[in-house]
C-alpha positions as a Markdown table, in Angstrom:
| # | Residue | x | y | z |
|---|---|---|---|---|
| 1 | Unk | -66.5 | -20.7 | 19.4 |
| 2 | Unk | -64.3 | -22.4 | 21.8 |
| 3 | Unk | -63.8 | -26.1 | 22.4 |
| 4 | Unk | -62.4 | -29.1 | 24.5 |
| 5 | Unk | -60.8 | -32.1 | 23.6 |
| 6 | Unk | -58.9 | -34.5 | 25.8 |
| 7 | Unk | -56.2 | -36.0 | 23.6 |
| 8 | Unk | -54.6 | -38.0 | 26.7 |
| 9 | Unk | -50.8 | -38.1 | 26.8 |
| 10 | Unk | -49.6 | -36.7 | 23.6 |
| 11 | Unk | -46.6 | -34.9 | 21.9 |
| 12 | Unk | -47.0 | -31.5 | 21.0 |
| 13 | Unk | -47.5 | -32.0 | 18.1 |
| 14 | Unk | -49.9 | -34.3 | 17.7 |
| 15 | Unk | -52.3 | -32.1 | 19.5 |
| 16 | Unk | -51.7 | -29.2 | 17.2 |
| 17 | Unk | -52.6 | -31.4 | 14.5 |
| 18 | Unk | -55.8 | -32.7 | 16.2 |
| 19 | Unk | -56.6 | -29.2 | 16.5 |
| 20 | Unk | -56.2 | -28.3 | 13.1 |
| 21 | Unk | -58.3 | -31.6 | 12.2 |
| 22 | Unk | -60.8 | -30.6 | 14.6 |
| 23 | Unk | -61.1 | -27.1 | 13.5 |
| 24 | Unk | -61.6 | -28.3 | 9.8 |
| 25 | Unk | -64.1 | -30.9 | 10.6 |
| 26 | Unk | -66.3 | -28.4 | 12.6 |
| 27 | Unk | -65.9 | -26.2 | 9.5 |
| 28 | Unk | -67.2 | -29.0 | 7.1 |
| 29 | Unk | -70.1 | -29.7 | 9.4 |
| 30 | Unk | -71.2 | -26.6 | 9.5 |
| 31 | Unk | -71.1 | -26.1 | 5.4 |
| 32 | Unk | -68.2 | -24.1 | 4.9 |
| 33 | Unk | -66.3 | -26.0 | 2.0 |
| 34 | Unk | -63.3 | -23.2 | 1.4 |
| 35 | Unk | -61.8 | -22.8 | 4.3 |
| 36 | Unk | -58.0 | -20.9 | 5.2 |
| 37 | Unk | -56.1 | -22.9 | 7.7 |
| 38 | Unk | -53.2 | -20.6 | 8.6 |
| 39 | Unk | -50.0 | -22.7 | 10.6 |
| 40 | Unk | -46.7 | -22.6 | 11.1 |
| 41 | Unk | -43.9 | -24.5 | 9.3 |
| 42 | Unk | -43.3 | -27.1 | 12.2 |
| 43 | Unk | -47.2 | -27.9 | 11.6 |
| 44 | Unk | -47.1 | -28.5 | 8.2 |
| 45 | Unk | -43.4 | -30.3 | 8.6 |
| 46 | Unk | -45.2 | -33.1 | 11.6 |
| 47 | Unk | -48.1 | -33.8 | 9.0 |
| 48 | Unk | -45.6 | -34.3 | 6.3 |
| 49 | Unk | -44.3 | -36.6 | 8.2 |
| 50 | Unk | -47.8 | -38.2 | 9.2 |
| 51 | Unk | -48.8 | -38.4 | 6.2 |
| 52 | Unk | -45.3 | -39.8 | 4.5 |
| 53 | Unk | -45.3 | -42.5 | 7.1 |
| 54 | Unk | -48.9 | -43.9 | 6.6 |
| 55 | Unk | -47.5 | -44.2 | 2.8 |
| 56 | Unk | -44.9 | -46.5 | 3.7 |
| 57 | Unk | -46.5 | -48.1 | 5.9 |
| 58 | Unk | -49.4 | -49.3 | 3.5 |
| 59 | Unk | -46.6 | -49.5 | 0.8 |
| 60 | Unk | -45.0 | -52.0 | 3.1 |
| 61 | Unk | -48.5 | -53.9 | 3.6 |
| 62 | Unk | -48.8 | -54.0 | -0.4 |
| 63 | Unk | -45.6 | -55.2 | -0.6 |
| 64 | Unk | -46.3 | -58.0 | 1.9 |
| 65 | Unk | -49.4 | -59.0 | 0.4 |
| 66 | Unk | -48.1 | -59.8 | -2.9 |
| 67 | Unk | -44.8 | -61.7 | -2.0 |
């Protein structure tokens, strides 16, 4: 199964994660619900980050909120 996506301009690594994203969304769709996603460290390390920044950044909006 091959597919296409145009990401637009885009670091590196923010098309290897909408890749992986992809890939586990077309998984889901099709009924697979255990799935093995294989990636390298420098993967895993850029959604770390991803995610650890979204964190702080609704932290941050909490924060705001209540003051």
């Amino acid at each position: 199964m091959d597919f296409v996506r145009r990401c637009g301009e885009c670091i590196i690594g923010d098309a290897k994660l909408c890749g992986i994203y992809d890939g586990l969304s077309c998984a889901w769709d099709m009924g697979l619900r255990k799935v093995i996603l294989e990636t390298n460290n420098l993967d895993v390390h850029l959604l770390e980050k991803i995610i650890s920044n979204a964190i702080t950044k609704c932290l941050n909006e909490c924060n705001r909120g209540h003051a």
